[in-house]
Short mmCIF file of C-alpha atoms in Angstrom, two decimals:
data_model
loop_
_atom_site.label_atom_id
_atom_site.label_comp_id
_atom_site.label_asym_id
_atom_site.label_seq_id
_atom_site.Cartn_x
_atom_site.Cartn_y
_atom_site.Cartn_z
CA LEU A 1 156.96 90.79 17.55
CA TYR A 2 158.53 91.71 14.20
CA LYS A 3 155.73 89.97 12.30
CA LYS A 4 153.09 91.82 14.35
CA TYR A 5 154.67 95.19 13.56
CA ARG A 6 155.27 94.28 9.90
CA ASN A 7 151.75 93.03 9.30
CA TYR A 8 150.18 96.06 10.97
CA ILE A 9 152.25 98.53 8.94
CA ILE A 10 151.59 96.71 5.66
CA GLU A 11 147.84 96.52 6.35
CA LEU A 12 147.67 100.20 7.30
CA GLY A 13 149.70 101.13 4.23
CA LYS A 14 147.23 99.51 1.83
CA GLU A 15 144.79 102.39 2.19
CA LYS A 16 147.05 105.44 2.34
CA TYR A 17 150.59 106.74 2.49
CA ILE A 18 151.83 105.90 5.97
CA THR A 19 154.63 107.62 7.85
CA ALA A 20 156.68 106.00 10.58
CA SER A 21 154.95 108.27 13.11
CA GLU A 22 151.53 107.05 12.00
CA ALA A 23 152.70 103.46 12.34
CA ARG A 24 153.98 104.17 15.85
CA LYS A 25 150.63 105.60 16.96
CA GLY A 26 148.92 102.25 16.45
CA LEU A 27 151.62 100.05 17.95
CA ALA A 28 152.82 99.72 21.50
CA GLY A 29 156.47 98.95 21.96
CA ASP A 30 159.95 100.05 21.00
CA ALA A 31 159.62 103.17 18.82
CA CYS A 32 163.05 102.67 17.24
CA ALA A 33 162.18 99.12 16.18
CA ILE A 34 158.91 100.30 14.63
CA ILE A 35 160.71 103.04 12.69
CA ARG A 36 163.37 100.60 11.47
CA ILE A 37 160.72 98.16 10.27
CA HIS A 38 158.81 100.97 8.50
CA LYS A 39 162.02 102.11 6.81
CA PHE A 40 162.80 98.55 5.69
CA LEU A 41 159.29 98.00 4.30
CA GLU A 42 159.39 101.32 2.47
CA LYS A 43 162.84 100.63 1.01
CA TRP A 44 161.71 97.28 -0.41
CA GLY A 45 158.46 98.73 -1.78
CA LEU A 46 156.11 96.92 0.56
CA VAL A 47 154.46 100.17 1.73
CA ASN A 48 153.94 103.59 0.15
CA TYR A 49 154.81 102.50 -3.37
CA ILE A 50 151.33 102.86 -4.91
CA HIS A 51 150.50 106.20 -3.33
CA LEU A 52 153.09 108.19 -5.23
CA LYS A 53 152.44 109.69 -8.64
CA PRO A 54 154.85 108.60 -11.37
CA GLY A 55 157.92 110.82 -11.41
CA THR A 56 157.46 111.94 -7.80
CA LYS A 57 160.79 112.29 -6.07
CA VAL A 58 160.76 111.48 -2.37
CA GLU A 59 163.52 112.95 -0.27
CA PRO A 60 164.59 110.88 2.73
CA VAL A 61 164.14 112.50 6.11
CA ASN A 62 167.30 113.10 8.11
CA HIS A 63 166.06 112.17 11.58
CA LYS A 64 169.15 113.68 13.19
CA GLU A 65 168.18 117.12 11.86
CA THR A 66 164.56 116.83 12.97
CA ALA A 67 165.28 115.42 16.44
CA GLY A 68 164.33 117.72 19.26
CA ARG A 69 161.70 119.70 17.39
#
């Protein structure tokens, strides 16, 4: 299951910047697992690394603050 999620997110991320929410829309299953995998892939530069302009600073999202909106 991990490989299915990982491969889908990486493939989708080749064409554009992909958020965890966008990844979730195309995958059925545990939303928390999908978000964790997206976060891992982003941290290690496997997705979203080529879509940022040099010098762009990305602020991490605090999911606790945005929960319930």
